[in-house]
Coordinates of C-alpha atoms in Angstrom, one line a residue:
Chain A
M1 CA 9.7 -27.2 43.3
E2 CA 6.0 -27.0 42.5
T3 CA 3.9 -24.0 41.7
L4 CA 1.4 -23.2 44.5
D5 CA -2.2 -23.7 43.5
I6 CA -4.8 -21.0 44.0
S7 CA -8.0 -22.3 45.6
L8 CA -11.4 -21.3 44.3
A9 CA -12.1 -19.2 47.4
R10 CA -8.9 -17.3 46.9
M11 CA -9.7 -16.9 43.2
A12 CA -12.9 -15.2 44.3
L13 CA -10.9 -13.0 46.5
L14 CA -8.7 -12.1 43.5
Y15 CA -11.7 -11.0 41.5
G16 CA -12.5 -8.7 44.5
L17 CA -9.4 -6.7 43.6
C18 CA -11.1 -5.5 40.5
L19 CA -13.7 -3.7 42.7
L20 CA -11.0 -1.1 43.4
P21 CA -10.4 0.1 39.7
W22 CA -14.1 -0.5 39.0
S23 CA -15.3 1.9 41.7
L24 CA -12.7 4.5 40.8
L25 CA -13.8 4.4 37.2
W26 CA -17.5 4.6 38.3
L27 CA -16.7 7.6 40.4
I28 CA -15.1 9.5 37.6
G29 CA -18.1 8.6 35.3
A30 CA -16.0 6.6 32.8
Q31 CA -19.1 4.5 31.9
L32 CA -16.9 1.4 31.6
S33 CA -18.7 -0.8 34.1
R34 CA -20.4 -3.0 31.5
D35 CA -17.2 -3.3 29.4
I36 CA -15.1 -4.3 32.4
G37 CA -17.7 -6.8 33.6
L38 CA -17.9 -8.4 30.1
S39 CA -14.2 -8.4 29.6
I40 CA -13.5 -10.2 32.9
L41 CA -16.3 -12.7 32.2
R42 CA -15.0 -13.4 28.7
M43 CA -11.4 -13.8 29.9
T44 CA -12.5 -16.2 32.6
L45 CA -14.6 -18.3 30.2
Q46 CA -12.0 -18.3 27.4
L47 CA -9.1 -19.2 29.7
G48 CA -11.3 -21.8 31.4
L49 CA -11.9 -23.4 28.0
V50 CA -8.2 -23.1 27.1
G51 CA -7.4 -24.9 30.4
I52 CA -9.8 -27.8 29.4
Y53 CA -8.5 -28.4 25.9
I54 CA -4.8 -27.8 26.7
K55 CA -5.1 -30.4 29.5
T56 CA -6.8 -32.8 27.0
L57 CA -4.1 -32.1 24.4
F58 CA -1.3 -32.7 26.9
T59 CA -3.0 -35.9 28.1
L60 CA -3.6 -37.4 24.7
N61 CA -0.4 -35.9 23.1
H62 CA -1.3 -37.2 19.6
P63 CA 0.6 -35.7 16.6
W64 CA -2.6 -35.3 14.4
L65 CA -4.5 -33.8 17.3
N66 CA -1.7 -31.3 18.0
A67 CA -1.5 -30.5 14.2
A68 CA -5.3 -30.0 14.1
W69 CA -5.1 -27.6 17.0
I70 CA -2.3 -25.5 15.4
L71 CA -4.4 -25.5 12.1
I72 CA -7.4 -24.1 14.0
M73 CA -5.3 -21.5 15.7
L74 CA -3.9 -20.4 12.3
I75 CA -7.4 -20.1 10.7
V76 CA -8.8 -18.1 13.7
A77 CA -5.7 -15.9 13.6
D78 CA -6.1 -15.2 9.8
F79 CA -9.8 -14.2 10.2
S80 CA -8.8 -11.9 13.0
I81 CA -5.9 -10.4 11.1
L82 CA -8.0 -9.6 8.0
R83 CA -11.0 -8.2 10.0
R84 CA -8.7 -6.0 12.1
A85 CA -6.9 -4.8 9.0
G86 CA -10.2 -3.8 7.3
L87 CA -9.8 -6.3 4.5
R88 CA -12.5 -8.6 3.1
V89 CA -11.8 -12.1 4.3
R90 CA -12.9 -14.0 1.2
Y91 CA -10.3 -12.3 -1.0
F92 CA -7.3 -12.5 1.2
L93 CA -7.8 -15.6 3.3
L94 CA -5.7 -17.9 1.2
S95 CA -2.7 -15.5 0.9
C96 CA -2.9 -14.6 4.6
F97 CA -3.1 -18.2 5.7
T98 CA -0.1 -19.2 3.4
A99 CA 2.0 -16.4 4.8
V100 CA 1.3 -16.9 8.4
A101 CA 1.4 -20.8 8.2
V102 CA 4.7 -20.8 6.4
S103 CA 6.4 -18.5 8.9
I104 CA 4.9 -20.0 12.0
L105 CA 5.6 -23.6 11.0
L106 CA 9.1 -22.7 10.0
S107 CA 10.1 -20.9 13.1
T108 CA 8.3 -23.3 15.5
A109 CA 9.8 -26.3 13.7
Y110 CA 13.3 -24.7 13.9
L111 CA 12.9 -24.0 17.6
V112 CA 11.4 -27.4 18.6
V113 CA 13.2 -29.8 16.2
L114 CA 16.7 -28.1 16.1
I115 CA 17.0 -26.2 19.3
I116 CA 14.9 -27.8 22.1
Q117 CA 14.9 -31.3 20.7
P118 CA 12.3 -33.0 22.8
A119 CA 11.9 -36.8 22.6
H120 CA 9.0 -36.4 20.2
F121 CA 8.9 -33.3 18.0
Y122 CA 5.1 -33.2 18.2
D123 CA 5.2 -33.0 22.0
A124 CA 2.1 -30.9 22.9
R125 CA 3.9 -29.5 26.0
Y126 CA 6.3 -27.7 23.7
I127 CA 4.7 -27.3 20.3
V128 CA 1.3 -26.0 21.4
P129 CA 2.4 -23.1 23.8
L130 CA 5.4 -22.1 21.6
A131 CA 3.4 -22.0 18.4
G132 CA 0.6 -20.1 20.2
M133 CA 3.0 -17.5 21.5
I134 CA 4.7 -17.0 18.2
L135 CA 1.4 -16.8 16.4
G136 CA -0.1 -14.3 18.8
N137 CA 2.8 -11.9 18.3
C138 CA 3.0 -12.5 14.6
M139 CA -0.7 -11.8 14.3
Q140 CA -0.2 -8.3 15.7
G141 CA 2.5 -7.6 13.2
N142 CA 0.4 -8.7 10.3
V143 CA -2.5 -6.5 11.3
I144 CA -0.2 -3.5 11.5
A145 CA 1.5 -4.3 8.2
L146 CA -1.7 -4.9 6.1
E147 CA -3.5 -2.0 7.7
R148 CA -0.6 0.5 7.3
F149 CA 0.2 -0.6 3.8
F150 CA -3.3 -0.4 2.3
S151 CA -4.3 2.8 4.1
A152 CA -1.0 4.4 2.9
V153 CA -1.7 3.4 -0.7
R154 CA -5.3 4.6 -0.5
K155 CA -4.3 7.9 1.1
N156 CA -1.5 8.5 -1.4
Q157 CA -3.2 7.3 -4.6
N158 CA -2.1 10.5 -6.4
E159 CA 1.5 9.9 -5.4
Y160 CA 1.4 6.2 -6.3
T161 CA 0.0 6.9 -9.7
T162 CA 2.6 9.7 -10.2
Y163 CA 5.3 7.0 -9.6
L164 CA 3.7 4.8 -12.2
M165 CA 3.4 7.6 -14.7
L166 CA 7.1 8.3 -14.2
G167 CA 8.0 4.8 -15.3
A168 CA 8.0 2.9 -12.1
S169 CA 6.9 -0.7 -12.1
R170 CA 4.1 -1.6 -9.7
W171 CA 6.6 -2.9 -7.3
E172 CA 8.8 0.2 -7.5
A173 CA 5.9 2.4 -7.0
L174 CA 4.7 0.5 -4.0
L175 CA 8.1 -0.1 -2.4
P176 CA 8.0 3.1 -0.1
Y177 CA 4.7 2.0 1.4
F178 CA 5.7 -1.6 1.6
R179 CA 8.9 -0.7 3.5
Q180 CA 7.1 1.6 5.9
A181 CA 4.4 -1.1 6.6
V182 CA 7.0 -3.8 7.3
K183 CA 9.0 -1.5 9.6
A184 CA 5.9 -0.5 11.5
A185 CA 5.1 -4.2 12.0
I186 CA 8.5 -5.4 13.2
N187 CA 9.4 -2.3 15.3
P188 CA 7.5 -3.5 18.4
S189 CA 9.4 -6.8 18.4
I190 CA 12.8 -4.9 17.9
A191 CA 11.9 -2.5 20.7
N192 CA 10.8 -5.5 22.9
M193 CA 14.1 -7.2 22.4
A194 CA 16.0 -4.0 23.2
T195 CA 14.2 -3.4 26.5
M196 CA 13.7 -7.0 27.5
G197 CA 14.3 -7.4 31.2
L198 CA 14.9 -3.7 31.8
V199 CA 11.3 -2.5 31.8
S200 CA 9.6 -5.7 32.9
L201 CA 10.2 -9.4 33.3
P202 CA 8.8 -11.1 30.1
G203 CA 5.7 -13.2 30.5
M204 CA 7.1 -16.5 29.4
M205 CA 10.1 -16.2 31.6
T206 CA 8.0 -15.2 34.6
G207 CA 5.7 -18.2 33.9
Q208 CA 8.6 -20.6 33.8
I209 CA 10.1 -19.3 37.0
L210 CA 6.8 -19.5 38.7
G211 CA 6.5 -23.0 37.3
G212 CA 9.7 -24.0 39.1
S213 CA 12.2 -23.8 36.3
D214 CA 15.8 -22.7 36.8
P215 CA 16.0 -19.0 35.9
W216 CA 18.8 -19.7 33.4
I217 CA 16.6 -22.1 31.5
A218 CA 13.8 -19.5 31.6
V219 CA 16.2 -16.9 30.2
K220 CA 17.3 -19.2 27.3
Y221 CA 13.7 -20.0 26.4
Q222 CA 12.8 -16.3 26.5
I223 CA 15.6 -15.5 24.1
A224 CA 14.6 -18.4 21.9
I225 CA 11.0 -17.3 21.7
M226 CA 11.9 -13.6 21.1
I227 CA 14.1 -14.6 18.1
C228 CA 11.4 -16.8 16.7
I229 CA 8.8 -14.0 17.2
F230 CA 11.0 -11.6 15.3
T231 CA 11.8 -14.1 12.5
S232 CA 8.2 -15.2 12.0
T233 CA 6.8 -11.6 12.2
T234 CA 9.3 -10.4 9.6
L235 CA 8.7 -13.4 7.3
A236 CA 4.9 -13.4 7.6
T237 CA 4.5 -9.7 7.0
I238 CA 6.7 -9.7 3.9
I239 CA 5.1 -12.8 2.5
N240 CA 1.6 -11.6 3.4
L241 CA 2.0 -8.2 1.7
K242 CA 3.7 -9.7 -1.3
L243 CA 0.9 -12.3 -1.8
S244 CA -1.7 -9.6 -1.4
L245 CA -0.5 -7.4 -4.3
P246 CA -1.8 -9.5 -7.2
I247 CA -5.2 -9.7 -5.4
A248 CA -5.4 -6.0 -4.5
F249 CA -4.2 -4.5 -7.8
N250 CA -5.6 -5.1 -11.2
D251 CA -3.6 -5.8 -14.4
F252 CA -3.2 -2.0 -14.9
D253 CA -1.8 -1.6 -11.4
M254 CA -4.9 0.1 -10.0
L255 CA -6.1 -0.7 -6.5
N256 CA -9.4 -2.5 -6.3
E257 CA -11.4 -0.6 -3.7
Q258 CA -14.0 -3.4 -3.4
L259 CA -11.5 -5.5 -1.4
F260 CA -11.9 -3.2 1.6
A261 CA -14.4 -3.7 4.4
D262 CA -15.3 0.0 4.4
C263 CA -16.2 0.0 0.7
N264 CA -20.0 -0.2 0.2
R265 CA -19.9 -2.6 -2.7
Chain B
M1 CA 1.6 11.4 -39.9
S2 CA 0.8 8.2 -38.0
D3 CA -1.9 7.8 -35.4
I4 CA -0.6 8.1 -31.8
I5 CA -3.8 8.0 -29.8
R6 CA -7.1 6.5 -31.0
F7 CA -10.2 6.1 -28.9
D8 CA -12.7 3.8 -30.6
E9 CA -16.2 3.9 -29.0
V10 CA -14.8 4.0 -25.5
S11 CA -17.2 3.9 -22.5
V12 CA -16.1 4.0 -18.9
T13 CA -18.3 3.1 -16.0
V14 CA -17.2 3.3 -12.3
Q15 CA -19.5 2.0 -9.6
D16 CA -22.6 2.3 -11.8
K17 CA -21.7 5.8 -12.8
T18 CA -21.0 6.4 -16.5
L19 CA -18.0 8.6 -16.9
L20 CA -17.5 8.3 -20.7
T21 CA -20.0 7.2 -23.4
Q22 CA -18.8 6.0 -26.8
V23 CA -15.9 8.4 -27.0
S24 CA -14.1 8.3 -30.4
F25 CA -11.3 10.4 -31.6
T26 CA -7.8 10.2 -33.2
L27 CA -4.7 12.1 -32.5
R28 CA -1.8 12.1 -34.9
A29 CA 1.9 12.5 -34.1
G30 CA 2.8 16.1 -33.5
E31 CA -0.8 17.3 -33.1
K32 CA -1.8 19.6 -30.2
A33 CA -5.3 18.9 -29.2
V34 CA -7.4 20.4 -26.5
L35 CA -10.3 19.1 -24.5
C36 CA -12.7 21.6 -23.2
G37 CA -16.0 21.4 -21.4
K38 CA -17.6 21.9 -18.0
S39 CA -16.2 20.5 -14.8
G40 CA -17.1 16.8 -14.3
S41 CA -17.8 16.4 -18.1
G42 CA -15.1 13.7 -18.4
K43 CA -12.1 15.6 -19.7
S44 CA -9.6 14.3 -17.1
T45 CA -11.2 10.8 -17.3
I46 CA -10.1 10.6 -21.0
L47 CA -6.4 11.3 -20.0
K48 CA -6.6 8.9 -17.1
T49 CA -8.3 6.1 -19.1
L50 CA -5.5 6.3 -21.7
L51 CA -3.0 5.7 -18.8
G52 CA -4.9 2.6 -17.6
M53 CA -6.4 4.2 -14.5
Y54 CA -9.9 3.2 -15.4
S55 CA -11.1 0.0 -16.9
L56 CA -13.0 0.1 -20.2
A57 CA -16.7 -0.9 -20.1
A58 CA -16.7 -0.9 -23.9
G59 CA -14.6 0.1 -26.9
K60 CA -10.9 0.1 -27.5
I61 CA -7.9 2.4 -27.1
Y62 CA -4.9 2.3 -29.4
F63 CA -1.6 3.9 -28.6
D64 CA 0.9 4.0 -31.5
S65 CA -1.4 1.5 -33.3
Q66 CA -1.1 -1.0 -30.4
P67 CA -4.3 -1.8 -28.4
L68 CA -4.1 -0.8 -24.8
T69 CA -3.6 -3.9 -22.7
S70 CA -2.1 -4.6 -19.3
K71 CA 1.2 -5.3 -21.1
S72 CA 1.2 -2.3 -23.4
V73 CA 0.1 0.2 -20.7
Q74 CA 3.7 0.1 -19.4
S75 CA 5.0 1.4 -22.7
V76 CA 2.2 4.0 -22.9
R77 CA 3.3 5.3 -19.5
R78 CA 6.9 5.3 -20.6
C79 CA 6.3 7.4 -23.7
T80 CA 3.8 9.7 -22.0
A81 CA 4.1 12.6 -19.5
Y82 CA 1.0 13.1 -17.5
I83 CA 0.8 16.5 -15.7
G84 CA -2.2 16.7 -13.4
Q85 CA -3.8 19.6 -11.6
E86 CA -2.2 18.8 -8.3
P87 CA 1.3 17.7 -9.3
I88 CA 3.3 15.5 -6.9
L89 CA 7.0 16.2 -6.8
G90 CA 7.7 13.1 -4.5
A91 CA 11.0 14.3 -3.1
D92 CA 12.6 16.6 -0.5
T93 CA 14.5 18.9 -2.8
V94 CA 13.8 20.1 -6.4
R95 CA 17.0 18.3 -7.6
N96 CA 15.8 15.0 -6.2
A97 CA 12.3 15.6 -7.6
L98 CA 13.7 16.0 -11.1
L99 CA 15.9 12.9 -10.6
L100 CA 13.0 10.8 -9.1
P101 CA 12.1 9.0 -12.4
F102 CA 15.7 8.0 -12.9
Q103 CA 15.7 5.9 -9.8
F104 CA 13.3 3.5 -11.6
K105 CA 14.8 0.7 -13.6
S106 CA 13.1 1.8 -16.9
H107 CA 14.9 5.2 -16.8
R108 CA 18.0 4.5 -14.9
H109 CA 20.2 4.6 -18.0
L110 CA 18.9 8.1 -18.9
Q111 CA 20.4 9.8 -15.8
P112 CA 20.7 13.6 -16.7
S113 CA 23.8 15.7 -15.9
D114 CA 23.6 18.8 -13.7
H115 CA 24.0 20.9 -16.9
Q116 CA 20.9 19.2 -18.4
L117 CA 18.9 19.9 -15.2
K118 CA 19.8 23.6 -15.3
Q119 CA 19.1 23.8 -19.0
V120 CA 15.6 22.4 -18.7
L121 CA 14.8 24.8 -15.8
Q122 CA 15.9 27.8 -17.9
R123 CA 13.8 26.6 -20.8
L124 CA 10.7 26.8 -18.6
Q125 CA 11.7 30.2 -17.2
L126 CA 12.6 28.7 -13.8
P127 CA 15.7 30.0 -11.9
T128 CA 18.6 27.4 -11.7
E129 CA 18.9 28.2 -7.9
L130 CA 15.6 26.3 -7.5
L131 CA 17.6 23.0 -7.8
S132 CA 18.7 23.2 -4.2
R133 CA 15.4 24.5 -2.8
D134 CA 13.1 22.4 -0.6
C135 CA 10.0 21.2 -2.3
A136 CA 7.8 22.3 0.6
G137 CA 8.2 26.0 -0.4
I138 CA 7.5 25.5 -4.1
S139 CA 4.4 27.3 -5.6
G140 CA 1.7 25.5 -7.6
G141 CA 2.8 27.0 -10.9
E142 CA 6.5 26.1 -10.2
K143 CA 5.4 22.5 -9.4
Q144 CA 3.5 22.2 -12.7
R145 CA 6.6 23.4 -14.6
L146 CA 8.8 21.1 -12.6
T147 CA 6.7 18.1 -13.5
L148 CA 6.8 19.3 -17.1
A149 CA 10.6 19.5 -16.8
R150 CA 10.7 15.9 -15.7
G151 CA 8.9 15.0 -18.9
L152 CA 11.4 16.9 -21.0
L153 CA 14.3 15.2 -19.2
L154 CA 12.8 11.8 -19.9
D155 CA 12.5 12.7 -23.6
K156 CA 8.8 12.1 -23.6
T157 CA 7.0 12.7 -26.9
V158 CA 3.4 12.6 -25.8
Y159 CA 2.1 15.1 -23.2
L160 CA -1.2 14.7 -21.3
L161 CA -1.8 18.0 -19.6
D162 CA -4.6 18.7 -17.1
E163 CA -5.0 22.5 -16.7
V164 CA -1.3 22.8 -16.7
T165 CA -1.1 26.6 -17.3
S166 CA -3.9 27.5 -14.8
A167 CA -1.5 28.7 -12.2
L168 CA 1.0 30.4 -14.5
D169 CA 1.7 34.0 -15.2
Q170 CA 1.8 35.2 -18.9
E171 CA 5.6 34.9 -19.2
S172 CA 5.7 31.4 -17.8
K173 CA 2.8 30.4 -19.9
Q174 CA 4.6 31.6 -23.1
A175 CA 7.6 29.5 -22.1
V176 CA 5.3 26.4 -21.8
F177 CA 3.7 27.2 -25.2
E178 CA 7.2 27.5 -26.8
V179 CA 8.1 24.1 -25.4
F180 CA 5.1 22.6 -27.1
A181 CA 5.7 24.4 -30.3
D182 CA 8.1 21.5 -31.1
P183 CA 6.6 19.5 -34.0
Q184 CA 7.9 16.3 -32.5
L185 CA 5.7 16.6 -29.4
T186 CA 2.1 15.4 -29.3
V187 CA -0.2 17.2 -26.8
L188 CA -3.6 16.4 -25.4
A189 CA -4.5 19.1 -23.0
V190 CA -7.5 19.8 -20.8
A191 CA -7.8 23.6 -20.8
H192 CA -10.2 26.4 -20.5
D193 CA -7.6 29.0 -21.5
T194 CA -8.5 30.9 -24.7
E195 CA -4.8 30.9 -25.7
W196 CA -4.7 27.1 -25.6
L197 CA -7.9 26.9 -27.7
E198 CA -6.4 29.3 -30.2
R199 CA -3.1 27.4 -30.5
S200 CA -4.7 23.9 -30.6
Q201 CA -6.0 21.8 -33.4
P202 CA -8.2 19.7 -33.1
V203 CA -10.5 21.0 -30.4
F204 CA -12.8 18.6 -28.6
E205 CA -15.7 19.4 -26.4
M206 CA -16.9 17.2 -23.6
H207 CA -20.5 17.2 -22.4
A208 CA -21.7 14.6 -19.8
G209 CA -19.2 12.0 -20.9
R210 CA -19.7 12.5 -24.6
L211 CA -17.1 14.0 -27.0
T212 CA -17.7 16.1 -30.0
Q213 CA -15.1 17.7 -32.3
T214 CA -15.7 21.5 -32.6
R215 CA -12.7 22.3 -34.8

């Protein structure tokens, strides 16, 4: 069973559907016309490019090329995590890269090598989309964890120093904020697993069913990817936060404000 | 009497702003010193610098004859009780607030009994029923005395007090003074209160980050 292609003419017709929300938003004066136009244009261009290089990756299917692609994804993801978390990239890039790379590589390798077992472990058809999906979700978790953790410490400086003055080690004094940040980061993936299939059909499963896969195979892949997303998000957030501590705090356990993007210096 | 705290030409600068300039003083064990001066003159900065909250631009600090370093700051914090202007109880009930420091590894072995908790409250003119009260309903003055109670439970010998009697009535203030009458305790207090000034020796005055001894 093959997926039905959509011709260019019908794609143009598809874009026409956007006119409905666009005109409604224009009528209520939402002033979003420019943003909507730009977003649709960006989506089209970005996915067009993804189509080109994924097709190239699949055709060449070379282990080093696949590895290079994953490396680029990791670096782009790290920049995005740090910027969105309000942290200065030059201080945290190495710690963030290490945390995300270790967790993504571990969970992707586990899934591909031990569970799916394709003829070649580096097969682009498996490794590229799976690593990409895991990374995308893991990225969200890391943004939440870093942002929540550092804003909680900054907001509760008085409380944090009180813990230190009461004899807590740096780790003991930071643990309440650390715990909250990790929980906030992994809660979405726990909630996603709990409601999976009830609220909506998950994207990967839908894609596989549309692609002609047996629904049972699609279900198994969906479960596999959810477990890997949960594992890698938990691992990456914990490692990322842990590695950021010696960078963010000085030898006297005080937070260095200069590491934050909103600090003037 | 041995030196407990010694500031030797200490200067502190934060983001190009000078907070302390060449501050030097010595405090011996058992002394009750007071720091006075206008708001923003650097009184609280002295207490916080001793606890490692600010980095030194110049000079040296000694605590119990040991230079203040990233390693020794832990023992300074262990021996010292810092009671700020806005004390944080950090727990839901008063009992849990008093027991908070005993959750940490460094104090776990000192876990006080219920009897000790009640005793320390009585010593500070606080009712023992307070133990089961929610921290949300505690007044500023009670909070300050509860943080002081934590220090006493931890057997701290050095007290860094930042306007600690500002929210207290005369009776509660007397209870606090009686606690610090103990010759074993060393006190460095930021205060404007004339009673503190009368009871303290030495008296230091701060002016724009500079310290002078007035008595």
